[in-house]
Amino acid sequence: MNVIASEGMKKRLTILGSTGSIGRQALDVVKSHPEKFVVEVLTANRNASLLIKQAIEFQPNAVVITEKQHYQQLKDALSAFPVKVFAGSEAMGQVVQMDTVDIVLSALVGFSGLLPTLEAIKAGKTIALANKETLVVAGDLVNDMAAKHGAPIIPVDSEHSAIFQCLMGEDPASIDKIFLTASGGPFRTYDAHQLRHVTHEQALNHPNWQMGNKITIDSASLMNKGLEVIEAKWLFGLHPSQIKVIIHPQSIIHSMVQFCDGSIKAQMGLPDMRTPIQYALNWPDRLPSSNAFLNFSEHPSLTFEKPTPHLFRNLQLAYEALEKGGNMCCTLNAANEIAVAAFLEGKCGFLQMSEVIEHCMNHSSFISKPTLDDYIQTDREARQLASSYLTL
Ligand code: NDP
Ligand code: MG
């Protein structure tokens, strides 16, 4: 395992996806704790102008832009600074292995997070994992590699951070079940007719969280919660029947664990991703925060509802994929990525997204013990199936 800088030294961070919602909030955390963190590497896909601004402000050792056509713009803009500039997705896989990196925050979106996260794991880095799709696609392989290379995986996703915090000092064998809370998204009270006519503008308007487009659509369709059920299985070693989803519209309780004696522990706070990001980056120690704290008198009512799987079919599909195992969750993820992109472009209806996923799950090649190459091939096949179903 990579030895994190000893007491008093700063933790050296690589932020994969620093221009995204999680990446930008992670940089806020760094800014509020300059005594604790220093930025070693920042990466973006195509947002060169923001990456340049971040590089000038945080002076990392290196930056990577995945889309190579932006390389020269980055290189020119940073020529006066001692910042190395790289381009291409292979470069992401290389910078995460640098000796000068302690923690890799994996905050890419979708399947693109898998390979660089695996490279960081192979190098024994501590992984602060926001990119849930890494575990959804290849949870078995990721866990095996993390164990082999001694790379701790610390969840950033608020629900999983909550469970992780509730489990501190507890014997994992004493877990009876966990409750993943879900806000229910903007369409919680809609009927099937209303859901059919939902637009992407409406779906992008999440009531409680400001996030990237893909996860915002996933939240509206409850696929995010489905992906989180799968993520929880791999993070906490649970059977799917031990993972319950409960709608909690206020997003104050971030998730709960029920133990074998019936006691329930919950982790609570205002919905602010900087809290779980900071916890993951400085784990196992807590740091003070100047963000607003929860005031119970402003939140007198915490309510809970059952999800409606007949309307939000994605949640059920995720449980089915998890039960089936093998490469099925990889298929589900790839089909969902295509469906969400099509929905955002107005080429697929809101309820049709579940049809696309179900079609791919029924027609893709099933592999019970996939290798990494099988996962890459499955991802490709499911994307093709989904695209031809939608005739994109
Ligand atoms: P965003 O879309 O806001 O950001 C994604 C980041 O990844 C950007 O920096 C983007 O670069 C980069 N990126 C996108 N595609 C690629 C690619 N193919 N290759 C390399 N880099 C790429 O996403 P979020 O920050 O919202 O989400 C990131 C992850 O965290 C997701 O897995 C999400 O599920 C998870 N998560 C997010 C939460 C949130 O509050 N946002 C909460 C919990 C989990 P560029 O800007 O150049 O396009
Ligand atoms: Mg979450």
PDB file of C-alpha atoms in Angstrom, residues 86-373:
ATOM      1  CA  PHE A  86      -0.717  15.529 -20.895  1.00  0.00           C
ATOM      2  CA  ALA A  87      -3.565  14.465 -23.176  1.00  0.00           C
ATOM      3  CA  GLY A  88      -5.518  11.262 -23.804  1.00  0.00           C
ATOM      4  CA  SER A  89      -7.202   8.684 -21.614  1.00  0.00           C
ATOM      5  CA  GLU A  90      -4.011   6.557 -21.378  1.00  0.00           C
ATOM      6  CA  ALA A  91      -2.345   9.520 -19.664  1.00  0.00           C
ATOM      7  CA  MET A  92      -5.021   9.410 -16.945  1.00  0.00           C
ATOM      8  CA  GLY A  93      -4.087   5.794 -16.271  1.00  0.00           C
ATOM      9  CA  GLN A  94      -0.448   6.831 -15.910  1.00  0.00           C
ATOM     10  CA  VAL A  95      -0.717   9.925 -13.703  1.00  0.00           C
ATOM     11  CA  VAL A  96      -2.693   8.049 -11.039  1.00  0.00           C
ATOM     12  CA  GLN A  97       0.341   5.820 -10.496  1.00  0.00           C
ATOM     13  CA  MET A  98       2.807   8.619  -9.744  1.00  0.00           C
ATOM     14  CA  ASP A  99       4.800   8.124  -6.518  1.00  0.00           C
ATOM     15  CA  THR A 100       3.876  11.629  -5.431  1.00  0.00           C
ATOM     16  CA  VAL A 101       0.156  10.773  -5.252  1.00  0.00           C
ATOM     17  CA  ASP A 102      -1.439   9.533  -2.000  1.00  0.00           C
ATOM     18  CA  ILE A 103      -5.165   9.693  -2.773  1.00  0.00           C
ATOM     19  CA  VAL A 104      -7.036   9.417  -6.060  1.00  0.00           C
ATOM     20  CA  LEU A 105     -10.511  10.934  -6.098  1.00  0.00           C
ATOM     21  CA  SER A 106     -12.328   9.096  -8.859  1.00  0.00           C
ATOM     22  CA  ALA A 107     -14.942  11.598 -10.015  1.00  0.00           C
ATOM     23  CA  LEU A 108     -15.304  10.769 -13.696  1.00  0.00           C
ATOM     24  CA  VAL A 109     -18.748   9.953 -14.937  1.00  0.00           C
ATOM     25  CA  GLY A 110     -19.876   6.543 -16.216  1.00  0.00           C
ATOM     26  CA  PHE A 111     -17.785   3.665 -17.570  1.00  0.00           C
ATOM     27  CA  SER A 112     -14.928   6.090 -18.317  1.00  0.00           C
ATOM     28  CA  GLY A 113     -13.993   5.910 -14.618  1.00  0.00           C
ATOM     29  CA  LEU A 114     -13.280   2.185 -14.585  1.00  0.00           C
ATOM     30  CA  LEU A 115      -9.848   1.877 -16.202  1.00  0.00           C
ATOM     31  CA  PRO A 116      -8.064   4.814 -14.515  1.00  0.00           C
ATOM     32  CA  THR A 117      -9.527   3.774 -11.153  1.00  0.00           C
ATOM     33  CA  LEU A 118      -8.209   0.248 -11.675  1.00  0.00           C
ATOM     34  CA  GLU A 119      -4.759   1.673 -12.499  1.00  0.00           C
ATOM     35  CA  ALA A 120      -4.819   3.668  -9.259  1.00  0.00           C
ATOM     36  CA  ILE A 121      -5.839   0.547  -7.337  1.00  0.00           C
ATOM     37  CA  LYS A 122      -3.004  -1.427  -8.935  1.00  0.00           C
ATOM     38  CA  ALA A 123      -0.601   1.258  -7.701  1.00  0.00           C
ATOM     39  CA  GLY A 124      -2.002   0.777  -4.152  1.00  0.00           C
ATOM     40  CA  LYS A 125      -3.384   4.305  -3.867  1.00  0.00           C
ATOM     41  CA  THR A 126      -6.187   5.200  -1.463  1.00  0.00           C
ATOM     42  CA  ILE A 127      -9.303   5.584  -3.621  1.00  0.00           C
ATOM     43  CA  ALA A 128     -11.956   8.148  -2.737  1.00  0.00           C
ATOM     44  CA  LEU A 129     -14.696   6.745  -4.935  1.00  0.00           C
ATOM     45  CA  ALA A 130     -17.423   8.977  -6.347  1.00  0.00           C
ATOM     46  CA  ASN A 131     -17.602   7.160  -9.689  1.00  0.00           C
ATOM     47  CA  LYS A 132     -20.111   4.516  -8.600  1.00  0.00           C
ATOM     48  CA  GLU A 133     -20.150   3.040 -12.116  1.00  0.00           C
ATOM     49  CA  THR A 134     -16.687   1.557 -11.425  1.00  0.00           C
ATOM     50  CA  LEU A 135     -18.250  -0.787  -8.850  1.00  0.00           C
ATOM     51  CA  VAL A 136     -21.476  -1.252 -10.811  1.00  0.00           C
ATOM     52  CA  VAL A 137     -19.608  -2.453 -13.884  1.00  0.00           C
ATOM     53  CA  ALA A 138     -16.924  -4.621 -12.297  1.00  0.00           C
ATOM     54  CA  GLY A 139     -17.384  -4.740  -8.511  1.00  0.00           C
ATOM     55  CA  ASP A 140     -15.957  -8.259  -8.135  1.00  0.00           C
ATOM     56  CA  LEU A 141     -12.804  -7.452 -10.066  1.00  0.00           C
ATOM     57  CA  VAL A 142     -12.337  -4.072  -8.354  1.00  0.00           C
ATOM     58  CA  ASN A 143     -12.632  -5.656  -4.890  1.00  0.00           C
ATOM     59  CA  ASP A 144     -10.205  -8.446  -5.779  1.00  0.00           C
ATOM     60  CA  MET A 145      -7.639  -5.962  -7.063  1.00  0.00           C
ATOM     61  CA  ALA A 146      -8.098  -3.625  -4.099  1.00  0.00           C
ATOM     62  CA  ALA A 147      -7.476  -6.530  -1.713  1.00  0.00           C
ATOM     63  CA  LYS A 148      -4.476  -7.726  -3.713  1.00  0.00           C
ATOM     64  CA  HIS A 149      -2.824  -4.298  -3.883  1.00  0.00           C
ATOM     65  CA  GLY A 150      -3.883  -3.034  -0.440  1.00  0.00           C
ATOM     66  CA  ALA A 151      -5.794  -0.072  -1.862  1.00  0.00           C
ATOM     67  CA  PRO A 152      -8.505   1.178   0.522  1.00  0.00           C
ATOM     68  CA  ILE A 153     -11.748   2.251  -1.202  1.00  0.00           C
ATOM     69  CA  ILE A 154     -13.488   5.054   0.676  1.00  0.00           C
ATOM     70  CA  PRO A 155     -16.981   5.935  -0.556  1.00  0.00           C
ATOM     71  CA  VAL A 156     -17.819   9.516  -1.532  1.00  0.00           C
ATOM     72  CA  ASP A 157     -21.426   8.887  -2.571  1.00  0.00           C
ATOM     73  CA  SER A 158     -23.435  10.421   0.294  1.00  0.00           C
ATOM     74  CA  GLU A 159     -25.465   7.270   1.043  1.00  0.00           C
ATOM     75  CA  HIS A 160     -22.428   5.024   1.107  1.00  0.00           C
ATOM     76  CA  SER A 161     -20.429   7.527   3.110  1.00  0.00           C
ATOM     77  CA  ALA A 162     -23.323   7.462   5.611  1.00  0.00           C
ATOM     78  CA  ILE A 163     -23.265   3.660   5.827  1.00  0.00           C
ATOM     79  CA  PHE A 164     -19.458   3.674   6.050  1.00  0.00           C
ATOM     80  CA  GLN A 165     -19.616   6.162   8.935  1.00  0.00           C
ATOM     81  CA  CYS A 166     -22.362   4.175  10.715  1.00  0.00           C
ATOM     82  CA  LEU A 167     -20.181   1.070  10.503  1.00  0.00           C
ATOM     83  CA  MET A 168     -17.157   2.629  12.198  1.00  0.00           C
ATOM     84  CA  GLY A 169     -16.403   0.497  15.261  1.00  0.00           C
ATOM     85  CA  GLU A 170     -19.028  -2.110  14.314  1.00  0.00           C
ATOM     86  CA  ASP A 171     -18.617  -5.741  13.323  1.00  0.00           C
ATOM     87  CA  PRO A 172     -19.823  -6.023   9.688  1.00  0.00           C
ATOM     88  CA  ALA A 173     -21.254  -9.444  10.590  1.00  0.00           C
ATOM     89  CA  SER A 174     -23.735  -7.698  12.913  1.00  0.00           C
ATOM     90  CA  ILE A 175     -25.468  -5.869  10.033  1.00  0.00           C
ATOM     91  CA  ASP A 176     -29.049  -6.993   9.569  1.00  0.00           C
ATOM     92  CA  LYS A 177     -29.792  -4.631   6.694  1.00  0.00           C
ATOM     93  CA  ILE A 178     -29.056  -1.169   5.367  1.00  0.00           C
ATOM     94  CA  PHE A 179     -31.510   1.505   4.250  1.00  0.00           C
ATOM     95  CA  LEU A 180     -30.388   3.631   1.326  1.00  0.00           C
ATOM     96  CA  THR A 181     -32.400   6.829   1.359  1.00  0.00           C
ATOM     97  CA  ALA A 182     -33.596   8.422  -1.889  1.00  0.00           C
ATOM     98  CA  SER A 183     -35.099  11.862  -2.322  1.00  0.00           C
ATOM     99  CA  GLY A 184     -37.472  10.413  -4.930  1.00  0.00           C
ATOM    100  CA  GLY A 185     -36.382  13.117  -7.370  1.00  0.00           C
ATOM    101  CA  PRO A 186     -38.598  15.733  -9.001  1.00  0.00           C
ATOM    102  CA  PHE A 187     -41.268  13.241 -10.181  1.00  0.00           C
ATOM    103  CA  ARG A 188     -41.899  11.396  -6.919  1.00  0.00           C
ATOM    104  CA  THR A 189     -45.622  12.157  -6.993  1.00  0.00           C
ATOM    105  CA  TYR A 190     -46.181  11.723 -10.750  1.00  0.00           C
ATOM    106  CA  ASP A 191     -48.384   9.028 -12.289  1.00  0.00           C
ATOM    107  CA  ALA A 192     -47.492   6.994 -15.397  1.00  0.00           C
ATOM    108  CA  HIS A 193     -49.204   9.451 -17.739  1.00  0.00           C
ATOM    109  CA  GLN A 194     -47.294  12.427 -16.335  1.00  0.00           C
ATOM    110  CA  LEU A 195     -44.006  10.514 -16.373  1.00  0.00           C
ATOM    111  CA  ARG A 196     -44.399   9.647 -20.056  1.00  0.00           C
ATOM    112  CA  HIS A 197     -44.366  13.363 -20.969  1.00  0.00           C
ATOM    113  CA  VAL A 198     -41.517  14.500 -18.746  1.00  0.00           C
ATOM    114  CA  THR A 199     -38.852  16.584 -20.539  1.00  0.00           C
ATOM    115  CA  HIS A 200     -35.128  16.673 -19.874  1.00  0.00           C
ATOM    116  CA  GLU A 201     -35.389  20.288 -18.692  1.00  0.00           C
ATOM    117  CA  GLN A 202     -37.812  19.164 -15.962  1.00  0.00           C
ATOM    118  CA  ALA A 203     -35.662  16.136 -15.110  1.00  0.00           C
ATOM    119  CA  LEU A 204     -32.536  18.276 -14.741  1.00  0.00           C
ATOM    120  CA  ASN A 205     -34.218  20.275 -12.005  1.00  0.00           C
ATOM    121  CA  HIS A 206     -33.423  18.165  -8.909  1.00  0.00           C
ATOM    122  CA  PRO A 207     -35.122  19.366  -5.707  1.00  0.00           C
ATOM    123  CA  ASN A 208     -32.224  18.850  -3.240  1.00  0.00           C
ATOM    124  CA  TRP A 209     -28.876  18.333  -4.997  1.00  0.00           C
ATOM    125  CA  GLN A 210     -26.871  20.197  -7.694  1.00  0.00           C
ATOM    126  CA  MET A 211     -25.069  17.503  -9.680  1.00  0.00           C
ATOM    127  CA  GLY A 212     -23.757  16.633 -13.157  1.00  0.00           C
ATOM    128  CA  ASN A 213     -26.368  15.953 -15.866  1.00  0.00           C
ATOM    129  CA  LYS A 214     -26.015  12.184 -15.979  1.00  0.00           C
ATOM    130  CA  ILE A 215     -26.535  11.577 -12.265  1.00  0.00           C
ATOM    131  CA  THR A 216     -29.350  14.134 -12.190  1.00  0.00           C
ATOM    132  CA  ILE A 217     -31.283  12.170 -14.824  1.00  0.00           C
ATOM    133  CA  ASP A 218     -30.409   8.927 -13.012  1.00  0.00           C
ATOM    134  CA  SER A 219     -31.829  10.437  -9.824  1.00  0.00           C
ATOM    135  CA  ALA A 220     -35.069  11.412 -11.536  1.00  0.00           C
ATOM    136  CA  SER A 221     -35.483   7.917 -13.010  1.00  0.00           C
ATOM    137  CA  LEU A 222     -34.380   6.150  -9.781  1.00  0.00           C
ATOM    138  CA  MET A 223     -31.596   4.472 -11.745  1.00  0.00           C
ATOM    139  CA  ASN A 224     -29.187   6.308  -9.462  1.00  0.00           C
ATOM    140  CA  LYS A 225     -30.647   4.410  -6.518  1.00  0.00           C
ATOM    141  CA  GLY A 226     -30.428   1.177  -8.500  1.00  0.00           C
ATOM    142  CA  LEU A 227     -26.748   1.830  -9.205  1.00  0.00           C
ATOM    143  CA  GLU A 228     -26.280   2.640  -5.515  1.00  0.00           C
ATOM    144  CA  VAL A 229     -27.818  -0.683  -4.468  1.00  0.00           C
ATOM    145  CA  ILE A 230     -25.205  -2.427  -6.616  1.00  0.00           C
ATOM    146  CA  GLU A 231     -22.457  -0.135  -5.298  1.00  0.00           C
ATOM    147  CA  ALA A 232     -23.494  -0.970  -1.706  1.00  0.00           C
ATOM    148  CA  LYS A 233     -23.299  -4.697  -2.331  1.00  0.00           C
ATOM    149  CA  TRP A 234     -19.649  -4.438  -3.338  1.00  0.00           C
ATOM    150  CA  LEU A 235     -18.610  -1.846  -0.755  1.00  0.00           C
ATOM    151  CA  PHE A 236     -20.166  -3.594   2.227  1.00  0.00           C
ATOM    152  CA  GLY A 237     -20.286  -7.251   1.160  1.00  0.00           C
ATOM    153  CA  LEU A 238     -24.065  -7.538   1.516  1.00  0.00           C
ATOM    154  CA  HIS A 239     -26.653  -9.822  -0.025  1.00  0.00           C
ATOM    155  CA  PRO A 240     -29.128  -7.860  -2.224  1.00  0.00           C
ATOM    156  CA  SER A 241     -31.969  -8.786   0.180  1.00  0.00           C
ATOM    157  CA  GLN A 242     -30.130  -6.826   2.926  1.00  0.00           C
ATOM    158  CA  ILE A 243     -30.199  -3.603   0.876  1.00  0.00           C
ATOM    159  CA  LYS A 244     -33.463  -1.664   1.181  1.00  0.00           C
ATOM    160  CA  VAL A 245     -34.390   1.582  -0.526  1.00  0.00           C
ATOM    161  CA  ILE A 246     -36.608   4.082   1.234  1.00  0.00           C
ATOM    162  CA  ILE A 247     -37.847   7.408  -0.100  1.00  0.00           C
ATOM    163  CA  HIS A 248     -36.971  10.296   2.211  1.00  0.00           C
ATOM    164  CA  PRO A 249     -37.845  13.518   0.355  1.00  0.00           C
ATOM    165  CA  GLN A 250     -35.966  15.894   2.679  1.00  0.00           C
ATOM    166  CA  SER A 251     -32.507  14.293   2.043  1.00  0.00           C
ATOM    167  CA  ILE A 252     -31.446  14.888   5.665  1.00  0.00           C
ATOM    168  CA  ILE A 253     -30.861  11.269   6.638  1.00  0.00           C
ATOM    169  CA  HIS A 254     -28.223  10.144   4.150  1.00  0.00           C
ATOM    170  CA  SER A 255     -28.647   6.425   4.922  1.00  0.00           C
ATOM    171  CA  MET A 256     -28.974   3.996   7.843  1.00  0.00           C
ATOM    172  CA  VAL A 257     -27.771   0.651   9.120  1.00  0.00           C
ATOM    173  CA  GLN A 258     -29.946  -1.711  11.143  1.00  0.00           C
ATOM    174  CA  PHE A 259     -27.995  -4.158  13.304  1.00  0.00           C
ATOM    175  CA  CYS A 260     -28.875  -7.662  14.500  1.00  0.00           C
ATOM    176  CA  ASP A 261     -30.306  -6.284  17.781  1.00  0.00           C
ATOM    177  CA  GLY A 262     -32.769  -4.070  15.873  1.00  0.00           C
ATOM    178  CA  SER A 263     -30.894  -0.814  16.617  1.00  0.00           C
ATOM    179  CA  ILE A 264     -30.621   1.628  13.737  1.00  0.00           C
ATOM    180  CA  LYS A 265     -27.788   4.121  13.227  1.00  0.00           C
ATOM    181  CA  ALA A 266     -28.325   7.004  10.799  1.00  0.00           C
ATOM    182  CA  GLN A 267     -25.956   9.631   9.476  1.00  0.00           C
ATOM    183  CA  MET A 268     -27.585  13.030   8.991  1.00  0.00           C
ATOM    184  CA  GLY A 269     -26.819  16.523   7.828  1.00  0.00           C
ATOM    185  CA  LEU A 270     -27.778  19.080   5.225  1.00  0.00           C
ATOM    186  CA  PRO A 271     -27.432  17.796   1.658  1.00  0.00           C
ATOM    187  CA  ASP A 272     -23.965  19.082   0.762  1.00  0.00           C
ATOM    188  CA  MET A 273     -21.528  16.820  -1.096  1.00  0.00           C
ATOM    189  CA  ARG A 274     -18.563  18.661   0.365  1.00  0.00           C
ATOM    190  CA  THR A 275     -19.214  16.824   3.646  1.00  0.00           C
ATOM    191  CA  PRO A 276     -18.776  13.241   2.334  1.00  0.00           C
ATOM    192  CA  ILE A 277     -15.972  14.390  -0.011  1.00  0.00           C
ATOM    193  CA  GLN A 278     -14.044  15.903   2.886  1.00  0.00           C
ATOM    194  CA  TYR A 279     -14.697  12.837   5.050  1.00  0.00           C
ATOM    195  CA  ALA A 280     -13.341  10.532   2.340  1.00  0.00           C
ATOM    196  CA  LEU A 281     -10.284  12.672   1.630  1.00  0.00           C
ATOM    197  CA  ASN A 282      -9.274  12.917   5.275  1.00  0.00           C
ATOM    198  CA  TRP A 283     -10.499   9.502   6.446  1.00  0.00           C
ATOM    199  CA  PRO A 284     -10.174   8.214   9.137  1.00  0.00           C
ATOM    200  CA  ASP A 285     -10.089  11.651  10.785  1.00  0.00           C
ATOM    201  CA  ARG A 286     -12.753  14.323  10.684  1.00  0.00           C
ATOM    202  CA  LEU A 287     -12.004  17.945   9.879  1.00  0.00           C
ATOM    203  CA  PRO A 288     -13.961  21.054  10.873  1.00  0.00           C
ATOM    204  CA  SER A 289     -16.281  22.570   8.288  1.00  0.00           C
ATOM    205  CA  SER A 290     -17.559  26.099   7.787  1.00  0.00           C
ATOM    206  CA  ASN A 291     -20.527  24.940   5.680  1.00  0.00           C
ATOM    207  CA  ALA A 292     -24.031  25.427   7.092  1.00  0.00           C
ATOM    208  CA  PHE A 293     -24.998  22.883   9.778  1.00  0.00           C
ATOM    209  CA  LEU A 294     -28.384  21.201  10.164  1.00  0.00           C
ATOM    210  CA  ASN A 295     -30.836  23.095  12.330  1.00  0.00           C
ATOM    211  CA  PHE A 296     -33.634  20.730  13.396  1.00  0.00           C
ATOM    212  CA  SER A 297     -36.153  23.521  13.947  1.00  0.00           C
ATOM    213  CA  GLU A 298     -35.904  24.318  10.219  1.00  0.00           C
ATOM    214  CA  HIS A 299     -36.531  20.653   9.386  1.00  0.00           C
ATOM    215  CA  PRO A 300     -39.253  19.642  11.816  1.00  0.00           C
ATOM    216  CA  SER A 301     -40.549  16.826   9.663  1.00  0.00           C
ATOM    217  CA  LEU A 302     -38.535  13.885   8.344  1.00  0.00           C
ATOM    218  CA  THR A 303     -40.782  11.590   6.321  1.00  0.00           C
ATOM    219  CA  PHE A 304     -40.426   8.207   4.638  1.00  0.00           C
ATOM    220  CA  GLU A 305     -42.267   6.502   1.795  1.00  0.00           C
ATOM    221  CA  LYS A 306     -42.035   3.241  -0.082  1.00  0.00           C
ATOM    222  CA  PRO A 307     -40.644   3.501  -3.637  1.00  0.00           C
ATOM    223  CA  THR A 308     -43.094   2.755  -6.467  1.00  0.00           C
ATOM    224  CA  PRO A 309     -41.197   0.193  -8.582  1.00  0.00           C
ATOM    225  CA  HIS A 310     -44.100  -0.272 -11.013  1.00  0.00           C
ATOM    226  CA  LEU A 311     -43.625   3.362 -12.093  1.00  0.00           C
ATOM    227  CA  PHE A 312     -39.869   3.631 -11.631  1.00  0.00           C
ATOM    228  CA  ARG A 313     -38.868   0.341 -13.228  1.00  0.00           C
ATOM    229  CA  ASN A 314     -35.130   1.045 -13.160  1.00  0.00           C
ATOM    230  CA  LEU A 315     -34.789   0.227  -9.490  1.00  0.00           C
ATOM    231  CA  GLN A 316     -36.224  -3.237 -10.040  1.00  0.00           C
ATOM    232  CA  LEU A 317     -34.009  -3.761 -13.088  1.00  0.00           C
ATOM    233  CA  ALA A 318     -30.946  -3.017 -10.975  1.00  0.00           C
ATOM    234  CA  TYR A 319     -31.969  -5.622  -8.368  1.00  0.00           C
ATOM    235  CA  GLU A 320     -32.574  -8.115 -11.200  1.00  0.00           C
ATOM    236  CA  ALA A 321     -29.130  -7.437 -12.691  1.00  0.00           C
ATOM    237  CA  LEU A 322     -27.524  -7.845  -9.271  1.00  0.00           C
ATOM    238  CA  GLU A 323     -29.309 -11.167  -8.676  1.00  0.00           C
ATOM    239  CA  LYS A 324     -28.251 -12.400 -12.099  1.00  0.00           C
ATOM    240  CA  GLY A 325     -24.618 -11.415 -11.474  1.00  0.00           C
ATOM    241  CA  GLY A 326     -21.820 -11.950 -14.020  1.00  0.00           C
ATOM    242  CA  ASN A 327     -21.671  -9.142 -16.562  1.00  0.00           C
ATOM    243  CA  MET A 328     -25.370  -8.177 -16.190  1.00  0.00           C
ATOM    244  CA  CYS A 329     -24.753  -5.019 -14.140  1.00  0.00           C
ATOM    245  CA  CYS A 330     -22.210  -3.922 -16.762  1.00  0.00           C
ATOM    246  CA  THR A 331     -24.901  -4.363 -19.428  1.00  0.00           C
ATOM    247  CA  LEU A 332     -27.417  -2.428 -17.331  1.00  0.00           C
ATOM    248  CA  ASN A 333     -24.934   0.412 -16.852  1.00  0.00           C
ATOM    249  CA  ALA A 334     -23.979   0.725 -20.523  1.00  0.00           C
ATOM    250  CA  ALA A 335     -27.606   0.607 -21.677  1.00  0.00           C
ATOM    251  CA  ASN A 336     -28.474   3.265 -19.138  1.00  0.00           C
ATOM    252  CA  GLU A 337     -25.630   5.532 -20.294  1.00  0.00           C
ATOM    253  CA  ILE A 338     -26.936   5.382 -23.863  1.00  0.00           C
ATOM    254  CA  ALA A 339     -30.555   5.853 -22.744  1.00  0.00           C
ATOM    255  CA  VAL A 340     -29.678   8.882 -20.590  1.00  0.00           C
ATOM    256  CA  ALA A 341     -27.640  10.493 -23.385  1.00  0.00           C
ATOM    257  CA  ALA A 342     -30.545   9.910 -25.801  1.00  0.00           C
ATOM    258  CA  PHE A 343     -33.052  11.327 -23.300  1.00  0.00           C
ATOM    259  CA  LEU A 344     -30.889  14.437 -22.866  1.00  0.00           C
ATOM    260  CA  GLU A 345     -30.886  14.870 -26.643  1.00  0.00           C
ATOM    261  CA  GLY A 346     -34.663  14.465 -26.839  1.00  0.00           C
ATOM    262  CA  LYS A 347     -34.319  11.134 -28.699  1.00  0.00           C
ATOM    263  CA  CYS A 348     -35.812   8.907 -26.004  1.00  0.00           C
ATOM    264  CA  GLY A 349     -38.798   9.333 -23.680  1.00  0.00           C
ATOM    265  CA  PHE A 350     -38.465   9.253 -19.905  1.00  0.00           C
ATOM    266  CA  LEU A 351     -40.176   5.863 -19.437  1.00  0.00           C
ATOM    267  CA  GLN A 352     -38.555   4.521 -22.590  1.00  0.00           C
ATOM    268  CA  MET A 353     -35.179   4.599 -20.811  1.00  0.00           C
ATOM    269  CA  SER A 354     -36.229   1.516 -18.790  1.00  0.00           C
ATOM    270  CA  GLU A 355     -37.371  -0.239 -21.991  1.00  0.00           C
ATOM    271  CA  VAL A 356     -33.927   0.256 -23.525  1.00  0.00           C
ATOM    272  CA  ILE A 357     -32.221  -1.191 -20.451  1.00  0.00           C
ATOM    273  CA  GLU A 358     -34.574  -4.165 -20.249  1.00  0.00           C
ATOM    274  CA  HIS A 359     -34.101  -4.870 -23.955  1.00  0.00           C
ATOM    275  CA  CYS A 360     -30.311  -4.930 -23.536  1.00  0.00           C
ATOM    276  CA  MET A 361     -30.503  -7.130 -20.434  1.00  0.00           C
ATOM    277  CA  ASN A 362     -32.654  -9.615 -22.376  1.00  0.00           C
ATOM    278  CA  HIS A 363     -30.534  -9.646 -25.531  1.00  0.00           C
ATOM    279  CA  SER A 364     -26.900  -9.217 -24.495  1.00  0.00           C
ATOM    280  CA  SER A 365     -24.447 -12.127 -24.161  1.00  0.00           C
ATOM    281  CA  PHE A 366     -24.308 -13.341 -20.572  1.00  0.00           C
ATOM    282  CA  ILE A 367     -20.917 -14.168 -19.052  1.00  0.00           C
ATOM    283  CA  SER A 368     -20.966 -15.582 -15.533  1.00  0.00           C
ATOM    284  CA  LYS A 369     -17.303 -14.931 -14.620  1.00  0.00           C
ATOM    285  CA  PRO A 370     -16.155 -11.979 -16.721  1.00  0.00           C
ATOM    286  CA  THR A 371     -12.571 -10.818 -17.081  1.00  0.00           C
ATOM    287  CA  LEU A 372     -11.693  -7.149 -17.557  1.00  0.00           C
ATOM    288  CA  ASP A 373     -11.666  -7.678 -21.326  1.00  0.00           C
TER     289      ASP A 373
END
